[in-house]
Short mmCIF file of N, CA and C in Angstrom, two decimals:
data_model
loop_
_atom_site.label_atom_id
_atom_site.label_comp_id
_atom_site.label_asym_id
_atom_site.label_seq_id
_atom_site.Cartn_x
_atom_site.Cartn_y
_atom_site.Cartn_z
N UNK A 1 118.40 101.23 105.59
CA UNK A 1 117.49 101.80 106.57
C UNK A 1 118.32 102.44 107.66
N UNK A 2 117.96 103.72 107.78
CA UNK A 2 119.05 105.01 108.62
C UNK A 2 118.76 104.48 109.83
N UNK A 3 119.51 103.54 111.20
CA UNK A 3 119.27 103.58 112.62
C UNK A 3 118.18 102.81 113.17
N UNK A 4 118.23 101.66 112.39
CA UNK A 4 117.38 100.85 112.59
C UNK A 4 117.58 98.98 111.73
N UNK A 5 116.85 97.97 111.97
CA UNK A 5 117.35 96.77 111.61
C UNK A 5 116.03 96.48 110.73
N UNK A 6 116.16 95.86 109.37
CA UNK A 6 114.84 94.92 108.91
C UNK A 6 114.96 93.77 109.32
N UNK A 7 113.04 94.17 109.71
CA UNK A 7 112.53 92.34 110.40
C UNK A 7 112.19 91.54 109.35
N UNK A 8 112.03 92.15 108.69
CA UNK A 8 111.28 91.36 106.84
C UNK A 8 110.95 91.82 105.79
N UNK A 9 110.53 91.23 105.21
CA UNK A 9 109.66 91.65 103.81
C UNK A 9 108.95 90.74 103.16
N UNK A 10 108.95 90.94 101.88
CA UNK A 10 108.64 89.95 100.96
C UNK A 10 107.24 90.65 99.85
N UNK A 11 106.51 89.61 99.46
CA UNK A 11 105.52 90.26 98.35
C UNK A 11 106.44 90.47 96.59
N UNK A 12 107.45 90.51 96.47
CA UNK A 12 107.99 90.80 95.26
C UNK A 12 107.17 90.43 94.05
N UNK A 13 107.23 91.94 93.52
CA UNK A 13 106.53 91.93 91.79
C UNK A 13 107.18 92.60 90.78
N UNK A 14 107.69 91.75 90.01
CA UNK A 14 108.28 92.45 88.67
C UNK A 14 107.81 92.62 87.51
N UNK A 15 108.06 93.99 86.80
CA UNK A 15 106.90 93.90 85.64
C UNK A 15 108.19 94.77 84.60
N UNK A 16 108.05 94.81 83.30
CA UNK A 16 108.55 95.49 82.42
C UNK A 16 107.37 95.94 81.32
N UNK A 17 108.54 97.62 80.88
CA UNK A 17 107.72 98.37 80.21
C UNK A 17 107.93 97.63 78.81
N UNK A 18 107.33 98.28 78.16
CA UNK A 18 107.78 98.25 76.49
C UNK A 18 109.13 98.33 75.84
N UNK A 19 109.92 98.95 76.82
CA UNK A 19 111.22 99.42 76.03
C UNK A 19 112.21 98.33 76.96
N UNK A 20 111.56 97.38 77.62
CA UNK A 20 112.58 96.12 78.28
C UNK A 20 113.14 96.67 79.52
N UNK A 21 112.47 97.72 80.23
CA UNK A 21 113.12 98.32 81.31
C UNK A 21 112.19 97.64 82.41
N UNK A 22 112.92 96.90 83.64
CA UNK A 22 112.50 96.31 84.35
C UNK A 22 112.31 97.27 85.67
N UNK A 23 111.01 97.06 86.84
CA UNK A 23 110.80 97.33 87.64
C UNK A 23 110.02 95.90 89.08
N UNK A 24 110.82 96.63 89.84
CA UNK A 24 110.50 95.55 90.82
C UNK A 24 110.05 96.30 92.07
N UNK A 25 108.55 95.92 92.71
CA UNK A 25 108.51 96.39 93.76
C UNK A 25 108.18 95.43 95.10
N UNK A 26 108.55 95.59 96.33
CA UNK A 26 108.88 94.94 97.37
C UNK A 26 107.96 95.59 98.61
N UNK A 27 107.66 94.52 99.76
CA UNK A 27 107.77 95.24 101.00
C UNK A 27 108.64 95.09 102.04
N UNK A 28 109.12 95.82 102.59
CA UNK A 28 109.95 96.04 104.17
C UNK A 28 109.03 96.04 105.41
N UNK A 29 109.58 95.40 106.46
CA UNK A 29 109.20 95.89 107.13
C UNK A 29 110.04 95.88 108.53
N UNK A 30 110.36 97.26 109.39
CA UNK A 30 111.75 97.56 110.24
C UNK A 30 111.33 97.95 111.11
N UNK A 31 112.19 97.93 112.33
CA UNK A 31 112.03 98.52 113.16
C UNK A 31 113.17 99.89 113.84
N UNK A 32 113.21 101.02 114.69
CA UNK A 32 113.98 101.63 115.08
C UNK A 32 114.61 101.20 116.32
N UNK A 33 115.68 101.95 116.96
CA UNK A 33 116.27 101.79 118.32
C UNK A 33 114.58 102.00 119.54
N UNK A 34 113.87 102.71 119.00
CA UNK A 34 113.21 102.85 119.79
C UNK A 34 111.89 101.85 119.88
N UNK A 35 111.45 100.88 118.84
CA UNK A 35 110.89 99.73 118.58
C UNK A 35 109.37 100.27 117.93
N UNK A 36 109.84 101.37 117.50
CA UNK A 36 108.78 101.93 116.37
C UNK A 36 108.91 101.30 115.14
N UNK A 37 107.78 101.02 114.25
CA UNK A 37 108.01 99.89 112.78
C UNK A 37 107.99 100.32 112.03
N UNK A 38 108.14 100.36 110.65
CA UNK A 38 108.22 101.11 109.74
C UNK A 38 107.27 99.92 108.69
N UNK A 39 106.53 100.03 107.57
CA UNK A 39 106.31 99.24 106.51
C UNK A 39 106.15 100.35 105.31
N UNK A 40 107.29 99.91 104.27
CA UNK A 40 107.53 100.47 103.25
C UNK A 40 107.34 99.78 101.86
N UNK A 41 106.45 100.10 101.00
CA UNK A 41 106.79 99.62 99.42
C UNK A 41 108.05 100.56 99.11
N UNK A 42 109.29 99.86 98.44
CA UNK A 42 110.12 99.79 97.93
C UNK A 42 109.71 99.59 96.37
N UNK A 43 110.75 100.09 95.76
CA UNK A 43 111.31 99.63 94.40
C UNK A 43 112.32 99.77 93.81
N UNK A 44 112.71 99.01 92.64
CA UNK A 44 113.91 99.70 92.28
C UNK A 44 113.61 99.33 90.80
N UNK A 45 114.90 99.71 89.92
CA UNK A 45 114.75 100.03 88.06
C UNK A 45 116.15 98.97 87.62
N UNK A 46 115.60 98.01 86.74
CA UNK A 46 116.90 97.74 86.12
C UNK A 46 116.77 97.87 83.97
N UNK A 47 117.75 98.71 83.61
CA UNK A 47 117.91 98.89 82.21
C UNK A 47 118.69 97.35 81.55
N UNK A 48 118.99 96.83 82.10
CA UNK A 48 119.79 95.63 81.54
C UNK A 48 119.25 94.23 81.63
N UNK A 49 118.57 94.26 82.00
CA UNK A 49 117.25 93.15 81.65
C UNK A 49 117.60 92.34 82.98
N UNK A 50 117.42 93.04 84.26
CA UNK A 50 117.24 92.23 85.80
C UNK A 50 119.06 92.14 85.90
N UNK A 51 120.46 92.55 85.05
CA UNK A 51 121.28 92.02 85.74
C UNK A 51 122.06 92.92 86.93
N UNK A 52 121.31 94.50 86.99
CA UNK A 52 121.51 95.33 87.52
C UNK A 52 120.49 96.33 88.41
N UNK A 53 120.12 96.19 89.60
CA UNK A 53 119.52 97.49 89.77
C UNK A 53 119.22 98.20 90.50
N UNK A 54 118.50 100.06 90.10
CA UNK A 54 118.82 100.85 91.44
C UNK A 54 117.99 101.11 91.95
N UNK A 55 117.70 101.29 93.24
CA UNK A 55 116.89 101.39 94.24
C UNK A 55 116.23 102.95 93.96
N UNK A 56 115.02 103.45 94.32
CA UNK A 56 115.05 104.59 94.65
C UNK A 56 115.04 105.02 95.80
N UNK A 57 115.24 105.93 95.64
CA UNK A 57 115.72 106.54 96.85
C UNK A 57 114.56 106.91 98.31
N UNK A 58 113.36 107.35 97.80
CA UNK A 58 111.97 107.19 98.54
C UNK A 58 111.43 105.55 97.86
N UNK A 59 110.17 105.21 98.87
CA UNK A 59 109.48 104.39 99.17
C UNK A 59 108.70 104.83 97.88
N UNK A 60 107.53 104.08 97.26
CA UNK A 60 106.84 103.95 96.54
C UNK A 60 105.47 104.67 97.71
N UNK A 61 105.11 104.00 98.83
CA UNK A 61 104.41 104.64 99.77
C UNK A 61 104.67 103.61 101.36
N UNK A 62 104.61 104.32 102.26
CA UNK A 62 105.24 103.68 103.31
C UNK A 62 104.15 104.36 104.65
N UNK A 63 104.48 103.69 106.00
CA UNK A 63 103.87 103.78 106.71
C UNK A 63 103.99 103.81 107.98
N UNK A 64 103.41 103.52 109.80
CA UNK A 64 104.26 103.74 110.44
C UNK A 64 103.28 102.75 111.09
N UNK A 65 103.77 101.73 111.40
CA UNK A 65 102.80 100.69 112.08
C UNK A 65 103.06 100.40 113.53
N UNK A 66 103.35 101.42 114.15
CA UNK A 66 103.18 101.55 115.59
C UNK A 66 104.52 100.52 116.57
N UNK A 67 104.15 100.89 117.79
CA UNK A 67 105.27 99.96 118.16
C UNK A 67 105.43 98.31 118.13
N UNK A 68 106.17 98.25 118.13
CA UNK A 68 106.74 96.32 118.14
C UNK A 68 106.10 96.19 119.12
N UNK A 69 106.30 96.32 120.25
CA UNK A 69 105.76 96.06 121.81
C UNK A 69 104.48 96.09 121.46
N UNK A 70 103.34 96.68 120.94
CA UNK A 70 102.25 96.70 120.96
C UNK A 70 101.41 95.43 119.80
N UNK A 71 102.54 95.28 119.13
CA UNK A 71 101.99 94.65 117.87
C UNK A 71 102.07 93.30 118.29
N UNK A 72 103.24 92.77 119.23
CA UNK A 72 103.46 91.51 119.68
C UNK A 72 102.40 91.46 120.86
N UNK A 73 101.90 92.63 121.59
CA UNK A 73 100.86 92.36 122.38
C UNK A 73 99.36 91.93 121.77
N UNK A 74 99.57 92.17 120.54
CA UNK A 74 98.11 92.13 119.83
C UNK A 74 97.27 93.45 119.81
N UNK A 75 98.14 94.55 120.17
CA UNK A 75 96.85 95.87 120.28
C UNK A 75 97.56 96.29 118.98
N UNK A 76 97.03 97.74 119.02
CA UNK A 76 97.13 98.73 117.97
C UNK A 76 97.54 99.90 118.61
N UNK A 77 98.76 100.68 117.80
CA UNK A 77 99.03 102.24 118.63
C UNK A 77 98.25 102.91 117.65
N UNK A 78 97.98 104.05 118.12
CA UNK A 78 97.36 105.24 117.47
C UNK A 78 98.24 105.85 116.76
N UNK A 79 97.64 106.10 115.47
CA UNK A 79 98.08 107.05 114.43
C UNK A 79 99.02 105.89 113.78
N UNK A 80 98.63 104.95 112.59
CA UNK A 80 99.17 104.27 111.97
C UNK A 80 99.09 104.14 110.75
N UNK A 81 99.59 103.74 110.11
CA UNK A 81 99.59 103.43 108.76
C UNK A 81 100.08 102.00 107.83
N UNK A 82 99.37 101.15 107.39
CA UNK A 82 100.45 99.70 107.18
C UNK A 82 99.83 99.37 105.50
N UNK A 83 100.86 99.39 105.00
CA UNK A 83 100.89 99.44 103.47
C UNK A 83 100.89 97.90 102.80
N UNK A 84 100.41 97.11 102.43
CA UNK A 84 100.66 95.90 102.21
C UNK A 84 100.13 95.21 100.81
N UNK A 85 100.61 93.84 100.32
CA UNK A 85 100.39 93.37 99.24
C UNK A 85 100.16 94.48 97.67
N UNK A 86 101.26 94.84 97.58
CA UNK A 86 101.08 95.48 96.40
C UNK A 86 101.30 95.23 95.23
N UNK A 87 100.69 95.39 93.49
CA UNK A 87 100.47 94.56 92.88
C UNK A 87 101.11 95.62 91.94
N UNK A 88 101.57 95.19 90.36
CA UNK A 88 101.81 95.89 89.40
C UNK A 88 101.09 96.33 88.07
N UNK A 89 101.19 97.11 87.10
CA UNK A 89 101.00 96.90 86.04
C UNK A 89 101.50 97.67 85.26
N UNK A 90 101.58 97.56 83.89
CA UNK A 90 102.34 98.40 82.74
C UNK A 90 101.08 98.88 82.19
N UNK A 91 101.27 100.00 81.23
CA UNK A 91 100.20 100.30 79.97
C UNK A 91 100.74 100.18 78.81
N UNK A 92 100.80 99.16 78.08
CA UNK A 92 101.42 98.56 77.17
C UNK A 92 100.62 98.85 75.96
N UNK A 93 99.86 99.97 75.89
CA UNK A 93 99.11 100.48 74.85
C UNK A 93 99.82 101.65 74.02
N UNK A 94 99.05 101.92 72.88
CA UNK A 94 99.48 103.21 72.16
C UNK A 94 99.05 104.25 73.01
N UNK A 95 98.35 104.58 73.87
CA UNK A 95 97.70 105.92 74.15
C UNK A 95 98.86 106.88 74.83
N UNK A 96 98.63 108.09 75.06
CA UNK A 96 99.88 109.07 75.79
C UNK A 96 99.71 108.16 77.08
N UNK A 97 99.30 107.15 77.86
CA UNK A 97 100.31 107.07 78.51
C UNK A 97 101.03 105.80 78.91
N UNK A 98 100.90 105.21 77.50
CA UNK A 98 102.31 104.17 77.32
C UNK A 98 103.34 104.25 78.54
N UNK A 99 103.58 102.89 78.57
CA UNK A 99 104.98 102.36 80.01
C UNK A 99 104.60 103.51 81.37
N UNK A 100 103.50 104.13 82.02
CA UNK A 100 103.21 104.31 82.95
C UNK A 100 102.88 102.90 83.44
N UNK A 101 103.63 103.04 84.99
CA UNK A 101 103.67 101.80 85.72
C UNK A 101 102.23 102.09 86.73
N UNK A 102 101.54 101.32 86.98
CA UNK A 102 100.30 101.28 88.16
C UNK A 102 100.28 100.58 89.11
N UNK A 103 100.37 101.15 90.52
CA UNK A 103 100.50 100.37 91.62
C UNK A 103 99.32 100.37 92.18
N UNK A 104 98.64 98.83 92.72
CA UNK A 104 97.62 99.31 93.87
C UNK A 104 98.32 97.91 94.55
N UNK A 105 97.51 98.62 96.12
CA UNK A 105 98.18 97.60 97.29
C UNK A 105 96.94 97.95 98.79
N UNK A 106 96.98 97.57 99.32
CA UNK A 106 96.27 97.63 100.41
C UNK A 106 96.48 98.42 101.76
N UNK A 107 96.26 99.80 101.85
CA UNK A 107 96.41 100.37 102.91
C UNK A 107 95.25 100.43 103.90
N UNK A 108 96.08 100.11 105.09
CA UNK A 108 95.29 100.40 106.75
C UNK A 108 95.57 101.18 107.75
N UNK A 109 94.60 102.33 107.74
CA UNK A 109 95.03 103.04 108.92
C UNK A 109 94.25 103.37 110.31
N UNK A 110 94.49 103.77 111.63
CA UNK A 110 94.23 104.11 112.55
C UNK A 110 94.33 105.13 113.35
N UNK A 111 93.56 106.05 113.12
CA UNK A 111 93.80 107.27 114.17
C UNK A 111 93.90 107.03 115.59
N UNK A 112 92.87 106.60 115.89
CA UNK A 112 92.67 106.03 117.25
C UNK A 112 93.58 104.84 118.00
N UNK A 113 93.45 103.88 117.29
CA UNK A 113 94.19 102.67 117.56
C UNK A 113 93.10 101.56 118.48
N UNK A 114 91.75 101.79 117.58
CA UNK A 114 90.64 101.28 117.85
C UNK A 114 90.07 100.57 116.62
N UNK A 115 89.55 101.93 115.89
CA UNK A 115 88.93 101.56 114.29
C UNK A 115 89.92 101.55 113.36
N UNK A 116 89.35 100.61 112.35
CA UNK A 116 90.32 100.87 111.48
C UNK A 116 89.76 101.21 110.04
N UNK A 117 90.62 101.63 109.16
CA UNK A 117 89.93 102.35 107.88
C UNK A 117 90.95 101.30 106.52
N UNK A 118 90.62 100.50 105.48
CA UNK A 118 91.00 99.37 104.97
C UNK A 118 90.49 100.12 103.81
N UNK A 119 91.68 100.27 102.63
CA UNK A 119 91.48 100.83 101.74
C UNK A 119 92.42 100.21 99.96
N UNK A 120 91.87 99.79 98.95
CA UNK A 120 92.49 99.63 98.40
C UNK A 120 93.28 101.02 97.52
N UNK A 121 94.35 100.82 97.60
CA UNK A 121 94.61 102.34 97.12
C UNK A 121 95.85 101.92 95.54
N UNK A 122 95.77 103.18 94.64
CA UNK A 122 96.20 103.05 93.71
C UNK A 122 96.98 104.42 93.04
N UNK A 123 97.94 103.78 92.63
CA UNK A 123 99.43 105.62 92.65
C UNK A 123 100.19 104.48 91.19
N UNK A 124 100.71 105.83 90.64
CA UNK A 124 100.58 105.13 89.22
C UNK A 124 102.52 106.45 89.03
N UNK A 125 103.30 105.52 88.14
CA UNK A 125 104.70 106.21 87.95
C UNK A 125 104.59 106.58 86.40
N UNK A 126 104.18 107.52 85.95
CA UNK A 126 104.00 108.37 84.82
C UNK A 126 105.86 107.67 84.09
N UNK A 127 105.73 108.11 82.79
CA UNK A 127 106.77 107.08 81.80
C UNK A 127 108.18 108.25 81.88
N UNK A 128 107.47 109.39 81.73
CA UNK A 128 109.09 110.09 81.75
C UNK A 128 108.89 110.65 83.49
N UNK A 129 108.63 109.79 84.72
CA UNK A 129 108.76 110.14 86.18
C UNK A 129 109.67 109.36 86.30
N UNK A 130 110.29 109.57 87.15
CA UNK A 130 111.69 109.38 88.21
C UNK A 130 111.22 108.54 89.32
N UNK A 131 109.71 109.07 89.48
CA UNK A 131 109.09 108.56 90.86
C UNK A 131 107.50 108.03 90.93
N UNK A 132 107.00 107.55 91.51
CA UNK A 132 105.60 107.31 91.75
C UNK A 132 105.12 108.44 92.65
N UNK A 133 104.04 109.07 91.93
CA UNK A 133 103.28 109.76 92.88
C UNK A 133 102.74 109.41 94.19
N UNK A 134 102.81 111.01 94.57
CA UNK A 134 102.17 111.00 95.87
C UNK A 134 100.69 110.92 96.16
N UNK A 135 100.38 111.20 95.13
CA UNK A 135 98.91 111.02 95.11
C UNK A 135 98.11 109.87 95.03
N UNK A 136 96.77 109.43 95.77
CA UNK A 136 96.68 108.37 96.08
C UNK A 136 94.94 108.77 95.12
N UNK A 137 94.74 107.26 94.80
CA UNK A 137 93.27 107.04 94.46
C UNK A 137 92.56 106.23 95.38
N UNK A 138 91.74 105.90 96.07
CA UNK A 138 90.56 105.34 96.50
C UNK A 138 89.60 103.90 95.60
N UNK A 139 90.69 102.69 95.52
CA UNK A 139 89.40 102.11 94.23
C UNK A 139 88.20 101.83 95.04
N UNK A 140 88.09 101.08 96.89
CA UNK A 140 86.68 100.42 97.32
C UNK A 140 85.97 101.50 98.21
N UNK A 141 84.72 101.01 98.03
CA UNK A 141 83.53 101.90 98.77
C UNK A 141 83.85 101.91 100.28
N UNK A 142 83.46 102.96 101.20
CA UNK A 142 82.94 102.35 102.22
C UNK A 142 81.98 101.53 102.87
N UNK A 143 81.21 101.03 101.97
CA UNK A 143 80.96 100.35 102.09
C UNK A 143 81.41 98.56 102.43
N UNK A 144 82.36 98.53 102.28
CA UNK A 144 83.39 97.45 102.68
C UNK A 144 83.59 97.60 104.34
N UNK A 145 83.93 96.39 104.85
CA UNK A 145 84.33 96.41 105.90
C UNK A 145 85.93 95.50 105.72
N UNK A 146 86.23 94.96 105.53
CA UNK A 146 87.07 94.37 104.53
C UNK A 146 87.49 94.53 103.46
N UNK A 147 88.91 94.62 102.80
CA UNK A 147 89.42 94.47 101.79
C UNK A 147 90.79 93.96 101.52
N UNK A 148 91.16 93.32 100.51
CA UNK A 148 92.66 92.90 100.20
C UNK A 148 92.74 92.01 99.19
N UNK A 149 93.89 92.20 99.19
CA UNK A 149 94.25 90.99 97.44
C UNK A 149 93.93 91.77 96.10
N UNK A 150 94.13 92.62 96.29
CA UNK A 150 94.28 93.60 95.14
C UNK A 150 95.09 93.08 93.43
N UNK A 151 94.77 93.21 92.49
CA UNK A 151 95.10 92.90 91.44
C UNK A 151 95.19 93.90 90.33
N UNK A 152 95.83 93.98 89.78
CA UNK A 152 95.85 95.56 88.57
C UNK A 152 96.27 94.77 86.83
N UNK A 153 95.45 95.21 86.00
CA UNK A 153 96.20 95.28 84.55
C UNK A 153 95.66 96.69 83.81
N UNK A 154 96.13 96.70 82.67
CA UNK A 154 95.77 97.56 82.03
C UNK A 154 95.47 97.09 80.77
N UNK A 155 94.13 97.05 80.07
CA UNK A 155 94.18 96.61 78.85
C UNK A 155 94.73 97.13 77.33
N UNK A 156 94.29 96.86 76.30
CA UNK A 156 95.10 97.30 75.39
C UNK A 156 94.50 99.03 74.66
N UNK A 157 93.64 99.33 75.23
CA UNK A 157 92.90 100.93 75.17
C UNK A 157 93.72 101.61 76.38
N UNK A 158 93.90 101.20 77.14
CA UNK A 158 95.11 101.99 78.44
C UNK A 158 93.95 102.27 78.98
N UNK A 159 93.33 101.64 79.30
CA UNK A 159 92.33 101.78 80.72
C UNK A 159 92.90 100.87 81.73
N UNK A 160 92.87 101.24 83.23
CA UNK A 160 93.39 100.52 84.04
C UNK A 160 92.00 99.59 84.39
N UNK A 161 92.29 98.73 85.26
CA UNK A 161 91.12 97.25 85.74
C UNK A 161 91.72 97.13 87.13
N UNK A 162 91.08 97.61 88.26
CA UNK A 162 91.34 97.09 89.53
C UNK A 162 90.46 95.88 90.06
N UNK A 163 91.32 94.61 90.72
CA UNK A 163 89.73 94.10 90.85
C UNK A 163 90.54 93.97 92.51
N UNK A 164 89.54 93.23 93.63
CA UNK A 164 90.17 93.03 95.14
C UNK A 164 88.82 92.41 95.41
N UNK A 165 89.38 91.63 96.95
CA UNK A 165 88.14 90.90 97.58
C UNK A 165 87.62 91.49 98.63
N UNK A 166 86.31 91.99 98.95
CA UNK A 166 86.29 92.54 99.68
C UNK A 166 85.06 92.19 100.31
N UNK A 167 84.57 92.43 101.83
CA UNK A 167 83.35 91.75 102.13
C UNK A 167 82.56 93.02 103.04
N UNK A 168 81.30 92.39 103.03
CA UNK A 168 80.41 93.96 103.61
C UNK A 168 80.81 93.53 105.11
N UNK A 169 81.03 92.63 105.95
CA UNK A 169 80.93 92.26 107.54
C UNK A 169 82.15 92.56 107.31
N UNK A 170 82.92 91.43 109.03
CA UNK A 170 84.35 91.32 109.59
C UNK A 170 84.35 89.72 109.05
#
C-alpha cells in the first residue's frame, strides 16, 4: 500500500478451479498520511497448489471509507464507499463458462454522509481474465433496508445462486 499503513483485514476465502489453480480473496483495510481509509477486496492466484502466490495488482473492488477521525467519532464523511464480507465461487460445470470465478460481497455507500445505500453486489473473473470485472450486478431489491452475509455457489448447469440476509426495517 503506496504512502500509507494497514489497520487490518481479514474475511479470507479460498476456492479452486477445475484445473487445481487456487484463488484467494481478502479484505484490507488502510489508512493514508492524511487519515483517509481505504477498504479493498484483494486477491491473489496460486498454480502450485497454495505453496506460492501472486497478488494482483488492482483490488478485486475497493472503496474509500472516509476519514479515521470521523469513523472513530461515529459519523460518516460524504462520498463513501465500504466493500465488505466477500464470498466465492467456481463454475465447475461443462458450460462455456467453466472455472469463471464469482464474487459477491456487500457494498455501502454514501453520498451525503447521512443515507446510506446497502447493496449486495456481484462481479464475476471470466476463465481466460487476468482480472475481475469492473462491472457490477445488483442481486437485492430496494426494497431492503438492510443487507449482508452474502453467500454464492454455482450449480452443476453453471447457473449462479446468490442467497444474503436481508430485512425490510433497520
Amino acid at each position: 500500500i503506496e504512502d500509507g499503513f494497514v489497520l487490518g483485514g481479514g474475511d479470507p476465502i479460498i476456492v479452486f478451479d477445475t484445473e487445481g489453480v487456487a484463488y484467494i480473496c481478502w479484505l484490507t483495510l488502510s489508512t493514508d498520511l492524511t487519515f483517509q481509509t481505504n477498504i479493498a477486496l484483494r486477491y491473489a492466484v496460486s498454480k502450485d497448489g497454495g505453496a506460492t502466490w501472486v497478488a494482483a495488482a488492482e483490488p478485486l473492488d475497493e472503496g474509500n471509507a472516509g476519514s479515521l477521525v470521523d469513523i472513530l467519532g461515529g459519523g460518516l464523511s460524504d462520498n463513501i464507499k465500504f466493500v465488505d464480507k466477500e464470498w466465492l465461487a467456481v463454475d465447475r460445470s461443462n458450460s462455456e463458462f467453466r472455472n469463471t470465478i464469482y464474487a459477491s460481497y456487500l457494498t455501502i455507500e454514501s453520498d451525503d454522509g447521512e443515507s446510506i445505500n446497502m447493496d449486495i453486489t456481484l462481479r464475476k473473473k471470466a476463465a481466460n481474465k487476468e482480472r475481475f470485472s469492473t462491472e457490477s450486478v445488483y442481486v437485492n431489491t430496494d426494497t431492503y433496508k438492510v443487507v449482508q452475509f452474502t453467500s454464492i455457489d454455482v450449480d452443476s448447469e453453471g447457473t449462479v445462486h446468490v442467497s444474503f440476509a436481508g430485512t425490510l426495517d433497520s
